[in-house]
Every structure is written in structure tokens, then in C-alpha cells.
């Protein structure tokens, strides 16, 4: 891609870019508006207005502090767009609008900011959402780490859709849409301080397109959740708690890539706790599973979707049936496995 | 106020509080849910759903990085609530919902976080809005400065209301709702590194109640803007640019408290560039001004409202008629007057 950038390779963010004055305006006009161009953000006001039809809306907010800000498969920017979109999609919503709040460290390279903003633009275009409002703050060198991004999303929930963790019930199965552990292991290996390299890349992706098709075609979907921080184990524990059901996973079916398996063994991590950014867990009645898989397999982000477990009557917990016929209970993540994963 | 807090005075934020696992859940259950209690946030999902009537909505986002996090008149928490509410109110909207995204520094005192969350609860209750979704991230010690808060707000714009900077037109007057400069000078004096004390306190306040009444009773309001970062001068320059009009201010009428005047002179600052957090500039036809002032004077946040200038035909700029009959042009803020004011 060729594009003319309005600054040199050595230009950096100054405190004045957060002043609200002339430098802030220049940053908005040269970097943010050209990337996010749409009639909403160009209202040039403290906020923006848009019209809605009556119905159910969903909203979700997430701040992104991932370290490093560039990693194989993505940037903090597309992660921030996809992460919030996916949270909306997991509420059964069609994502429409995002806001973006930037906290920048004095000294950040403008070219890095520009690259991140362009990755947000691409991710938003791919998912067909608009970034309609923004904010920029700058803090002194050493008072944040390069940049943090908050995205907040708004979407409409089509009539008749109700997705909620407490709807999981005995007779349901758990579908996992894609291989697990890729984002967490990629971030771990991209940290300069970890002397460890892999060929893996982050799975960051927007899931709203696939989930939209799923909800249009399958009557009864009970729960959708993306297992990000805390991984599959923590997410399923939350669901088991909300619905007061037991969730049984079959170790043999867990889609763990060889690279994730090898890295996890080396580092003493359990892939069930590793963060994912392009995976969704779909919980629905067993009779709907085949059709759901057929639909998901048509999308790149769901082509390896597989049933990994089922909901049964029992105490609220998650149990893994091991390859050798035994079983182990997997609890929520305790402590911190890897800070600043997203 | 007596309240039982679920932690001791020496408990601090750990990286694990941002893991998405057990500690994150504890923080949510013990600190956030009790303060923000409402059926939306308790949906316990990745996002939350709510129903809307068809019409115009407004949304606005702001990240708050103010230093210090506690200051005379407020905290980073009520500032974060009021700031975003006011941006919505300045779009002509009735604020309904807020999201809150926290970025916490490892080692932050839990009691400080709790105090801030309670100040958000109070500010939200005062303005009659609900905090419906949240997010918590934790970064390593030294990678942010205590805490940063993003708030994103959603409101409905009543039918028939249209407020926009480009609507300012010759024949309009500019009303300033309250004394200016209080927030900026208070923050400046609260910084430990500035050897300077005042009895002033921040004007942080929600303006939505007063502005709601104003819009119900006055047919033609053209522009509403809260002059935060960059102050009155920068905000009016933005409006002059959007509407292609000249704005003339009368120095004699500018509501600058003695304490702000004294501090500004000592520090070489111009109060017109100092940030405010409880002030709104109202631009409307001159014939509506008396009635608007009557309405605003009934509210504590508008009891000192006063006409400070008028819109005239001319080049897009802001000119101040001085006490001595001369005039000076005030441009947008250039550079940074005071970092991390909000």
C-alpha cells in the first residue's frame, strides 16, 4: 500500500498532542479523520449522534494494554477493534459502531500510531462497523507504556434473539470454533524478554459475520462467549456458575495446535487457560450441533470448529475427561498467567 | 458514611486482578457490582443489552488521566462520569448509560480504587445515569500512573433537538454558565511539584439536568459546548471555525474568580485557556438570552451564568474587546498549557 503520511519517520507524540488545542486538532485531522472517515465522526462535536430503530441494543467496553503493540498476526489496534466487536457478537448483537479512546505516551512514534490506526481502519472495514467517536490523551514519558486503547461498541440485537450464560442446560453441547492458545503463546513469544520463538501467530479476528449467519439459521443458540483472558477453562467456569450446570470436556477433542502444545509443555502452562482472540464457544442443543458446524465450517474463522464437550446435570464446575479415561476438574484461572495479553 | 469494605487499608492491586480469572471476579463482586448495582451490569456477560425507542442517540467517549487522582472538589472518578455526561448533554442528549474501563497500576491501593468507584457511583446517581458495562486491566508497576478511566456514554436526543457547532450565527449571543478556570488552577495547585496553594476547588459537575431544562423551554438553542481542555478560547475558536463566524467576547463580562486571576497572573497563564469541568457555553439568538439566563440561574451549576459575547459576521476567529476599548485576537491553544488536566 502506498500512502502519503503527514509526518516523518522520526516525528513523535508531544504532550501538546493531548492539550485539546492546535496540536490535538492536527493529530485528528491528519491521522484519525482520514482513517476513520465517516459522517458520524466528522460531526466535529464532543460526541456524535446517530439514529436507531426501536429494539434491543447491546454495548460492551474493553481497554487494551497488550505488550508488545505489534505482534505476529496483529497489532493493539486490530485487537481493540476485534475484541469489542466479538463481545457484542457474543451478546447476539450485530455490531454497528465503535468509539476509540487513545492514551498515548509522550515520545511514541507518530508512524507507529499511524500504523495502528490503519490496522483499526482495516479491522473495522472488514467487520463492517464504523468508528464514530474518539478521544486522545497524552501522558508524560514513563507514565504509560507506548499506548493504551479503549474501544466501546454498540450494536442492535435482532428481535427474538436471547443469548445469556444462564441459558446453558443439560443436553447442550459446547462447540469451539477454532484452535486454542494461539494468541497467548504468540504474545508470550513476542515479548523481547522471553527467549523463545515460535512460528505461531495470533488468531485475532472478528467473529460477527460467522455468528450473524449462525443466529439467522439456528433457532436455539443458548450461549456465545469468546474465551479471551483466562482461556476456555475460565470462560466455561463462568458459564457453569451462571447456569448451575456441570460442563464436561473431552480432552481428545480439544483443538490444541502442536506449537501451542509444545510451548505450553515447555513453559508449564495449560492451554485451557491461555487467552484466545478469535475463538468463540457456542453452546446449543445437541440436535442443532451438526447444522451449526456446517455453517461455521464455511467461514475461515470457523473452518476447524468442533464439539469439545457437553452440559450435564451436576454441581457447577468444569471437568475434563482425559485421554486415559480419568477425569480432572479445571477451575477458574487463579493468579495471573501472563499479564497484558490484550 | 459508614460502609464495610471488603479489604484492608494495605491491600493493593495485583497483576492477577487483571487476569480475567478468580481475582478479577473478586474485584468485580466486591468493588464494582456493589457500587454500580443495576440489572444491566449484573447480566454478567461480555456486554450488556438494553432496549431503546427509535430516534436519535448520542454517544461520546473520553479517557481520564488526571494527575492527581484526588483533588479539591473531586476525584478522577466523578470527573470521568461528569465529563462524558456533559459531552452527551452538549449534543442535546439526555444521558442514559455509561460504560467504565479501568486501567490500574499494579500496587494501587484497593482503598483508593474503592473511594474512586464510590465517587463514580455518587456522580452517576446525581445525574440519574447507570453504569452498565465495565472492564478492568492491570499493568505492571511503572507502566501507568495509578489508574486511568475511560467512560463512554449513550443518550437519547429528544425529537426536534439539533445542536451543532456550525449552527452558530450572527445575532446569537454566548452565555457562559459559571466562573472559569477553577478546574485547571485547582489541579495545578494540587500537584505536589508545584509549590503553590489556593483555596479554590474544581468545578466538576454534571450539566445535563440544567441543559435538559434549557432545551425543554427554549426553542432555539444553536450550540452547547463545555470548554474543557484548551479552555473557553479553544472551544470558541472551534465553533468560529465550524460556523465560519467571528465571535466577540467582552473582557469586562468574563466570569474569572479572583483566585483564578491571581494564580494566572503569577503563573503567566491566560484564564481563557484554562480547563473547566462544570462550565457550558450556550449559543442562542439574543432574543432568547434573558429567558435562558432565568432558567440557568435556578440551578447551582448555572447560578452565575452571564452573557460574555456575541456572534458577528466576519472571519472565523475569536476577538476579545478589552476593558480599555481595544481588542485582541485569541487563537486556539498552541502547545500544552498543563498536561493531564482531565
XYZ file of C-alpha atoms in Angstrom:
684
model
C 0.000 0.000 0.000
C 1.337 3.409 -0.819
C 0.047 6.319 1.134
C 1.407 9.711 1.895
C 1.849 10.177 5.595
C 1.727 13.671 7.015
C 4.817 13.289 9.180
C 8.377 11.955 9.071
C 9.711 8.687 10.452
C 11.189 10.440 13.443
C 8.176 12.556 14.479
C 6.952 11.727 17.943
C 3.917 12.370 20.127
C 4.304 15.504 22.252
C 2.388 16.417 25.390
C 0.771 19.134 23.294
C -0.982 16.478 21.195
C -3.182 15.933 24.253
C -3.768 19.605 25.009
C -7.105 19.877 23.248
C -5.572 22.744 21.278
C -3.892 23.123 17.907
C -1.682 20.012 18.050
C -4.631 17.821 19.061
C -6.558 19.165 16.099
C -3.666 18.466 13.761
C -3.446 14.891 15.002
C -7.178 14.405 14.489
C -7.136 15.954 11.024
C -4.011 14.183 9.800
C -4.224 10.748 11.424
C -7.662 9.912 12.824
C -10.146 11.502 10.425
C -8.533 10.219 7.204
C -8.508 6.664 8.599
C -11.920 6.583 10.256
C -13.658 8.839 7.706
C -17.436 8.689 8.111
C -20.204 11.255 8.547
C -20.565 10.474 12.260
C -17.038 11.176 13.415
C -16.943 14.216 11.139
C -19.738 15.880 13.101
C -16.789 17.511 14.829
C -18.550 17.737 18.158
C -17.973 16.486 21.714
C -19.888 13.378 20.768
C -21.831 12.177 17.780
C -25.451 11.472 17.061
C -26.991 8.668 15.022
C -30.498 7.330 14.585
C -31.720 3.969 15.823
C -34.791 1.823 15.357
C -36.555 0.673 18.487
C -35.440 -2.682 19.811
C -32.683 -4.213 21.857
C -29.200 -2.778 21.789
C -26.010 -4.208 23.180
C -22.948 -2.387 24.367
C -19.547 -3.502 25.552
C -16.320 -1.789 26.593
C -12.725 -3.004 26.715
C -9.383 -1.344 27.287
C -6.376 -2.803 25.513
C -2.900 -2.702 27.048
C -1.256 -5.559 25.150
C 2.536 -5.715 25.226
C 4.052 -5.657 22.613
C 1.871 -3.369 20.495
C 2.890 -5.185 17.291
C 2.948 -8.984 17.226
C 2.694 -11.763 14.635
C -0.873 -11.702 13.328
C -1.914 -8.283 14.583
C -1.486 -5.018 16.448
C -3.019 -3.498 19.553
C -5.281 -1.664 17.078
C -6.985 -4.554 15.308
C -7.098 -6.417 18.610
C -9.007 -3.467 20.111
C -11.488 -3.440 17.245
C -11.978 -7.215 17.041
C -12.105 -7.705 20.809
C -15.020 -5.357 21.373
C -16.835 -6.478 18.217
C -16.615 -10.056 19.396
C -18.047 -9.173 22.797
C -21.026 -7.583 21.049
C -21.419 -10.561 18.706
C -21.394 -12.851 21.761
C -24.394 -10.894 23.084
C -26.189 -11.884 19.864
C -25.822 -8.345 18.522
C -24.972 -7.040 15.092
C -22.122 -4.603 15.842
C -22.649 -1.167 14.309
C -20.500 1.474 15.952
C -17.298 1.735 17.940
C -15.727 4.548 19.894
C -11.957 4.705 20.345
C -10.161 6.342 23.274
C -6.379 6.629 22.999
C -3.943 7.176 25.855
C -0.558 7.937 24.301
C 2.866 8.111 25.911
C 4.876 11.213 25.145
C 7.566 10.137 22.687
C 5.511 7.478 20.876
C 6.493 7.438 17.207
C 3.772 9.005 15.086
C 4.498 6.386 12.450
C 3.696 3.645 14.983
C 0.437 5.368 15.907
C -0.391 5.711 12.232
C 0.254 2.025 11.561
C -2.005 1.098 14.469
C -4.767 3.445 13.353
C -4.613 1.935 9.848
C -4.926 -1.554 11.322
C -8.042 -0.368 13.193
C -9.433 1.035 9.969
C -8.938 -2.287 8.198
C -10.403 -4.344 11.018
C -13.441 -2.053 11.230
C -13.966 -2.185 7.458
C -13.639 -5.976 7.445
C -16.312 -6.282 10.135
C -18.447 -3.546 8.578
C -18.570 -1.265 11.625
C -17.863 2.438 11.908
C -15.633 4.215 14.419
C -17.844 7.174 15.258
C -16.249 8.997 18.195
C -12.816 9.258 19.710
C -10.610 10.845 22.326
C -6.871 11.357 22.692
C -4.926 11.901 25.876
C -1.158 12.148 26.214
C 0.752 11.355 29.414
C 4.371 12.100 30.233
C 7.117 9.708 29.173
C 7.169 6.769 31.595
C 3.568 7.249 32.742
C 2.086 4.688 30.374
C 3.594 2.116 28.021
C 3.515 3.402 24.402
C -0.267 3.445 24.075
C -3.455 2.045 25.513
C -6.706 1.931 23.553
C -10.256 1.711 24.840
C -12.954 0.650 22.425
C -16.629 0.684 23.282
C -19.109 -0.893 20.911
C -22.786 -0.518 20.207
C -24.905 -2.993 18.268
C -28.506 -3.993 17.685
C -29.817 -7.353 18.829
C -32.244 -8.779 16.236
C -35.744 -9.433 17.556
C -36.173 -12.854 19.116
C -32.506 -13.366 19.932
C -31.654 -14.075 23.530
C -28.155 -15.235 24.383
C -27.107 -15.499 28.027
C -24.737 -17.627 30.096
C -27.541 -18.852 32.366
C -29.306 -20.461 29.388
C -26.774 -23.327 29.160
C -28.647 -26.519 30.046
C -28.212 -30.275 30.195
C -28.492 -31.699 26.695
C -26.484 -28.839 25.193
C -23.098 -29.305 23.601
C -20.098 -26.959 23.554
C -18.640 -26.110 20.144
C -15.198 -24.500 19.970
C -14.848 -22.518 16.741
C -11.083 -22.647 16.255
C -7.774 -23.910 17.650
C -6.988 -22.582 21.116
C -3.980 -20.936 22.733
C -2.612 -19.139 19.677
C -2.948 -15.560 20.876
C -1.456 -16.119 24.330
C 1.521 -18.152 23.141
C 2.199 -15.678 20.322
C 2.258 -12.720 22.728
C 4.462 -14.653 25.112
C 6.956 -15.424 22.376
C 6.861 -11.874 21.012
C 7.934 -10.382 24.333
C 11.533 -9.485 23.992
C 12.282 -10.702 27.487
C 11.206 -14.274 26.683
C 13.974 -16.133 24.849
C 11.515 -18.228 22.940
C 10.373 -18.127 19.320
C 7.525 -19.825 17.520
C 6.053 -19.737 14.045
C 2.607 -19.217 15.546
C 0.568 -16.088 15.083
C -2.289 -14.505 16.961
C -5.772 -15.635 15.993
C -7.214 -12.089 16.350
C -10.286 -11.980 14.105
C -13.807 -10.618 14.058
C -16.431 -13.271 14.644
C -19.559 -11.206 13.991
C -20.038 -12.295 10.399
C -19.968 -16.011 11.226
C -22.084 -15.572 14.362
C -24.612 -13.464 12.469
C -25.106 -16.312 9.988
C -25.293 -18.832 12.801
C -28.036 -16.914 14.615
C -30.003 -16.415 11.411
C -30.032 -20.114 10.664
C -30.135 -21.839 14.018
C -33.193 -21.248 16.171
C -31.838 -22.171 19.537
C -28.412 -20.848 20.435
C -28.120 -20.580 24.213
C -24.681 -19.123 24.903
C -21.901 -17.471 22.907
C -18.652 -16.500 24.609
C -15.173 -15.698 23.393
C -12.614 -17.263 25.732
C -10.111 -14.401 25.970
C -8.320 -13.653 29.276
C -8.456 -16.753 31.465
C -8.970 -19.006 28.449
C -11.537 -21.728 27.748
C -11.394 -23.052 31.315
C -12.242 -19.731 32.984
C -14.980 -18.865 30.486
C -16.662 -22.249 30.893
C -16.404 -21.980 34.684
C -18.246 -18.660 34.487
C -20.959 -20.241 32.381
C -21.199 -23.309 34.646
C -21.633 -20.944 37.595
C -24.251 -18.751 35.918
C -26.314 -21.690 34.700
C -25.647 -24.012 37.681
C -24.630 -26.874 35.431
C -21.633 -29.135 35.030
C -19.632 -28.901 31.823
C -17.731 -31.963 30.661
C -14.929 -31.544 28.114
C -13.317 -34.376 26.161
C -9.557 -33.961 26.147
C -9.259 -35.944 22.904
C -11.336 -33.356 21.039
C -9.669 -30.166 22.282
C -8.231 -28.332 19.252
C -4.752 -27.545 20.547
C -2.191 -26.866 17.788
C 1.138 -28.701 18.069
C 3.022 -25.428 18.503
C 0.793 -24.403 21.393
C 1.128 -27.854 22.963
C 4.924 -27.779 22.715
C 5.243 -24.236 24.042
C 2.795 -24.902 26.877
C 4.681 -28.000 27.989
C 7.970 -26.131 27.895
C 6.574 -23.212 29.895
C 4.421 -25.238 32.267
C 1.156 -23.691 31.044
C -2.219 -25.341 30.498
C -3.645 -24.383 27.062
C -7.121 -24.313 28.608
C -6.107 -21.132 30.456
C -4.379 -19.398 27.562
C -6.096 -16.377 26.004
C -7.681 -16.517 22.552
C -8.786 -13.584 20.410
C -10.528 -15.283 17.505
C -12.318 -18.192 19.170
C -15.939 -18.473 20.222
C -17.587 -21.129 22.358
C -21.090 -21.899 21.129
C -23.480 -23.710 23.463
C -26.661 -25.096 21.918
C -28.894 -28.196 21.961
C -27.144 -31.313 20.677
C -29.679 -31.696 17.850
C -28.548 -28.356 16.391
C -24.843 -29.171 16.534
C -24.384 -30.697 13.073
C -26.097 -27.814 11.322
C -24.154 -25.288 13.413
C -20.869 -26.956 12.487
C -21.847 -26.984 8.809
C -22.460 -23.233 8.935
C -19.317 -22.425 10.900
C -17.095 -24.538 8.632
C -17.958 -22.212 5.737
C -16.085 -19.311 7.413
C -12.291 -19.062 7.675
C -12.656 -18.271 11.378
C -14.770 -21.407 11.937
C -13.370 -23.915 9.479
C -11.929 -26.037 12.303
C -14.981 -25.778 14.586
C -15.512 -28.901 16.662
C -17.644 -30.171 19.537
C -15.457 -30.253 22.659
C -17.918 -31.080 25.405
C -21.429 -31.178 26.766
C -23.557 -29.744 29.537
C -24.780 -32.221 32.150
C -26.722 -32.116 35.397
C -24.330 -31.651 38.272
C -22.529 -29.198 40.512
C -21.401 -26.014 38.740
C -17.932 -26.985 37.579
C -15.866 -27.928 34.557
C -14.465 -31.435 34.282
C -12.106 -32.751 31.599
C -12.340 -36.431 30.617
C -8.746 -37.329 29.935
C -7.352 -39.438 27.118
C -6.802 -42.256 29.584
C -10.401 -42.449 30.800
C -9.894 -40.485 34.005
C -11.163 -37.008 34.710
C -9.823 -33.804 36.264
C -11.595 -30.688 37.437
C -10.420 -27.427 35.884
C -11.172 -24.380 37.989
C -11.062 -20.706 37.061
C -7.646 -19.221 36.473
C -6.071 -18.344 39.812
C -3.416 -15.648 39.939
C -2.041 -14.243 36.681
C -0.765 -16.456 33.898
C 0.510 -13.729 31.638
C -0.091 -10.019 32.189
C -1.106 -7.664 29.378
C -2.255 -10.301 26.954
C -4.871 -7.951 25.474
C -20.793 7.460 55.638
C -20.124 4.089 57.185
C -19.624 1.158 54.912
C -17.949 -2.154 55.306
C -15.165 -2.538 52.814
C -14.097 -5.996 51.748
C -10.369 -5.365 52.139
C -7.833 -3.800 54.481
C -6.141 -0.416 54.213
C -2.967 -2.002 52.952
C -4.432 -4.276 50.260
C -3.161 -3.427 46.807
C -3.990 -4.225 43.201
C -2.101 -7.282 41.926
C -1.458 -8.236 38.319
C -3.857 -11.123 38.925
C -6.719 -8.646 39.315
C -6.434 -8.169 35.557
C -6.139 -11.862 34.683
C -9.784 -12.404 33.838
C -9.706 -15.216 36.421
C -10.595 -15.541 40.082
C -9.063 -12.281 41.335
C -10.785 -10.278 38.583
C -14.077 -11.830 39.609
C -13.460 -10.985 43.254
C -12.728 -7.367 42.361
C -15.912 -7.147 40.319
C -18.044 -8.786 43.002
C -16.595 -6.830 45.923
C -15.938 -3.393 44.467
C -17.685 -2.746 41.153
C -21.012 -4.578 41.393
C -21.969 -3.261 44.855
C -21.282 0.321 43.726
C -22.781 0.215 40.245
C -25.617 -2.213 41.121
C -28.208 -2.316 38.327
C -29.855 -5.051 36.261
C -27.757 -4.208 33.204
C -24.288 -4.636 34.642
C -25.487 -7.737 36.508
C -26.212 -9.531 33.224
C -22.735 -10.890 33.882
C -21.895 -11.173 30.208
C -19.240 -9.799 27.855
C -21.511 -6.848 27.247
C -24.994 -5.861 28.234
C -28.264 -5.429 26.404
C -30.933 -2.778 26.875
C -33.965 -1.692 24.898
C -34.313 1.611 23.080
C -37.086 3.527 21.390
C -36.460 4.625 17.834
C -34.990 8.087 17.465
C -31.676 9.855 17.672
C -28.983 8.650 20.010
C -25.761 10.340 21.003
C -22.553 8.758 22.135
C -19.285 10.131 23.410
C -16.058 8.678 24.773
C -13.346 10.130 26.986
C -10.325 8.723 28.763
C -9.304 10.347 32.042
C -5.673 10.515 33.135
C -5.857 13.420 35.577
C -2.950 13.825 37.980
C -3.507 13.807 40.955
C -6.373 11.321 41.191
C -7.807 13.119 44.239
C -8.054 16.922 44.249
C -10.116 19.615 45.972
C -13.663 19.277 44.654
C -13.413 15.833 43.103
C -11.658 12.656 42.052
C -10.699 11.108 38.733
C -13.886 9.054 39.179
C -16.517 11.784 39.349
C -14.580 13.716 36.718
C -14.844 10.675 34.416
C -18.593 10.407 34.975
C -19.347 14.134 34.705
C -17.032 14.701 31.761
C -18.710 12.190 29.487
C -22.210 13.094 30.673
C -21.517 16.699 29.829
C -20.328 15.811 26.344
C -23.613 13.982 25.775
C -25.625 16.861 27.223
C -23.790 19.229 24.864
C -25.063 17.101 21.954
C -28.574 17.880 23.212
C -28.945 14.350 24.558
C -30.446 13.025 27.757
C -27.631 10.808 29.082
C -28.792 7.307 29.993
C -25.928 4.872 30.210
C -22.184 4.874 30.799
C -19.524 2.223 30.400
C -16.377 2.335 32.513
C -12.995 0.914 31.503
C -10.305 0.873 34.192
C -6.561 0.570 33.612
C -4.970 0.004 37.012
C -1.316 0.093 38.019
C -0.085 -2.887 39.990
C 0.285 -1.693 43.590
C -2.632 0.776 43.558
C -4.284 0.789 46.976
C -7.616 -1.017 46.846
C -8.965 1.593 49.252
C -8.095 4.337 46.731
C -9.851 2.412 43.958
C -12.852 1.910 46.221
C -13.034 5.616 47.054
C -12.926 6.467 43.348
C -15.577 3.908 42.467
C -17.845 5.336 45.196
C -17.364 8.836 43.776
C -18.421 7.488 40.367
C -21.472 5.893 41.945
C -22.473 9.198 43.531
C -21.888 11.230 40.382
C -23.884 8.741 38.304
C -26.748 8.739 40.812
C -26.765 12.545 40.947
C -27.052 12.730 37.155
C -29.504 9.819 37.008
C -27.461 7.617 34.686
C -26.476 3.984 35.020
C -23.043 2.436 34.609
C -23.967 -0.656 32.618
C -20.726 -2.291 31.468
C -17.126 -2.266 32.555
C -13.661 -3.643 32.045
C -10.553 -3.887 34.209
C -6.972 -4.219 33.080
C -3.885 -4.198 35.277
C -0.420 -3.200 34.079
C 2.892 -3.681 35.836
C 4.148 -1.140 38.358
C 5.564 1.852 36.486
C 3.608 1.149 33.267
C 0.766 3.554 34.043
C 0.213 6.166 36.752
C -2.113 4.788 39.467
C -5.189 4.485 37.271
C -6.769 5.699 34.064
C -10.509 5.543 33.434
C -12.363 5.552 30.138
C -16.049 6.359 30.185
C -18.272 6.097 27.146
C -21.789 7.441 27.296
C -25.010 6.799 25.446
C -28.044 9.075 25.475
C -31.208 9.804 23.557
C -31.687 13.108 21.748
C -35.309 14.286 22.106
C -37.144 14.732 18.807
C -36.688 18.161 17.252
C -33.425 18.939 19.016
C -30.473 19.807 16.821
C -27.353 21.212 18.415
C -24.212 21.638 16.333
C -21.215 23.980 16.242
C -21.947 25.064 12.676
C -25.328 26.469 13.750
C -23.766 29.491 15.497
C -24.824 32.570 13.527
C -24.655 36.354 13.607
C -27.225 37.671 16.046
C -26.511 34.910 18.566
C -25.007 35.565 21.974
C -22.621 33.433 24.006
C -23.668 32.590 27.563
C -21.065 31.217 29.967
C -22.762 29.172 32.699
C -20.237 29.537 35.523
C -16.913 31.073 36.593
C -13.979 29.871 34.501
C -10.547 28.487 35.260
C -11.361 26.728 38.519
C -10.587 23.157 37.464
C -7.268 23.898 35.807
C -5.914 26.096 38.590
C -7.062 23.608 41.236
C -5.254 20.724 39.529
C -2.166 22.855 39.091
C -2.109 23.724 42.771
C -2.825 20.141 43.830
C 0.261 18.825 42.034
C 2.830 18.162 44.647
C 5.579 19.505 42.466
C 4.010 22.968 42.262
C 4.787 24.979 45.384
C 1.546 26.860 45.229
C -1.670 26.579 47.226
C -5.125 28.044 46.695
C -8.492 27.754 48.400
C -10.094 27.044 45.031
C -11.739 23.784 44.149
C -12.570 22.053 40.884
C -15.916 22.917 39.345
C -16.535 19.304 38.219
C -20.307 18.924 37.924
C -22.902 17.319 35.710
C -24.688 19.802 33.474
C -27.333 17.512 31.990
C -30.114 18.461 34.378
C -29.777 22.200 33.708
C -29.302 21.693 29.967
C -32.320 19.377 29.800
C -34.489 22.107 31.287
C -32.981 24.693 28.995
C -33.745 22.638 25.873
C -37.280 21.903 27.030
C -38.051 25.589 27.497
C -36.054 27.402 24.835
C -36.933 26.645 21.235
C -33.771 27.739 19.531
C -30.510 26.696 21.107
C -27.805 26.542 18.445
C -24.657 25.340 20.187
C -23.740 23.829 23.551
C -20.107 23.130 24.402
C -18.213 22.534 27.606
C -14.868 24.323 27.444
C -12.633 21.653 28.976
C -9.089 21.119 27.630
C -7.967 24.250 25.824
C -10.480 26.385 27.740
C -13.047 28.893 26.522
C -10.701 30.320 23.876
C -10.033 26.995 22.137
C -13.679 25.884 22.269
C -14.912 29.163 20.792
C -12.239 29.002 18.094
C -13.530 25.558 17.117
C -17.068 26.900 16.915
C -15.983 30.002 14.969
C -14.227 27.693 12.500
C -17.155 25.275 12.135
C -19.712 28.051 11.619
C -17.426 30.481 9.758
C -18.309 33.348 12.051
C -16.460 35.790 14.250
C -17.020 35.606 17.984
C -16.536 38.761 20.036
C -16.054 38.470 23.797
C -16.293 41.358 26.260
C -13.447 41.178 28.733
C -15.441 43.089 31.342
C -18.057 40.339 31.470
C -15.777 37.307 31.678
C -16.529 35.492 34.956
C -12.997 34.984 36.270
C -12.813 34.408 40.034
C -10.241 36.463 41.932
C -8.297 33.326 42.916
C -8.035 32.233 39.285
C -6.999 35.735 38.251
C -4.281 35.913 40.894
C -2.935 32.436 40.169
C -2.994 33.011 36.420
C -1.056 36.257 36.727
C 1.504 34.624 38.983
C 1.939 31.663 36.615
C 1.720 33.599 33.376
C -1.436 31.814 32.207
C -4.454 33.214 30.398
C -7.698 32.074 32.106
C -9.324 31.809 28.683
C -7.131 28.754 28.008
C -7.598 27.064 31.368
C -9.696 23.889 31.515
C -13.146 23.839 33.097
C -15.176 20.783 34.068
C -18.504 22.280 35.102
C -18.970 25.104 32.604
C -21.048 25.167 29.444
C -21.087 27.759 26.688
C -24.595 28.259 25.323
C -25.012 29.962 21.959
C -28.509 31.083 21.024
C -30.379 34.023 19.453
C -30.110 37.197 21.501
C -33.881 37.337 21.977
C -33.753 34.056 23.916
C -30.918 35.128 26.199
C -32.936 36.592 29.081
C -35.173 33.561 29.365
C -32.161 31.230 29.100
C -30.389 33.093 31.901
C -33.529 32.948 34.059
C -33.646 29.175 33.656
C -29.937 28.638 34.228
C -29.887 30.832 37.348
C -32.245 28.381 39.037
C -29.559 25.664 39.051
C -26.495 25.673 41.330
C -24.295 24.942 38.298
C -25.751 27.942 36.424
C -26.459 30.483 39.134
C -23.676 32.755 37.886
C -24.475 32.359 34.169
C -23.758 35.500 32.188
C -23.585 36.685 28.579
C -19.905 37.000 27.636
C -20.046 37.738 23.929
C -21.804 37.629 20.602
C -21.530 36.122 17.147
C -20.923 38.578 14.311
C -20.276 38.417 10.596
C -16.578 38.196 9.971
C -13.584 35.948 9.512
C -13.660 32.799 11.663
C -11.858 33.970 14.776
C -12.326 34.966 18.389
C -11.680 38.558 19.427
C -11.736 39.959 22.955
C -12.800 43.583 23.468
C -10.590 44.698 26.297
C -11.522 46.815 29.288
C -9.704 49.728 27.687
C -11.635 49.671 24.424
C -9.028 47.859 22.363
C -9.282 44.331 21.104
C -7.035 41.272 20.867
C -7.413 38.078 18.908
C -7.302 34.861 20.938
C -6.302 31.831 18.920
C -6.559 28.160 19.775
C -4.254 26.885 22.475
C -0.829 26.207 20.985
C 1.445 23.682 22.690
C 0.477 22.305 26.071
C -0.533 24.512 28.957
C -0.845 21.840 31.605
C -0.696 18.123 30.868
C -3.129 15.624 32.401
C -5.766 18.105 33.444
C -8.546 15.561 32.921
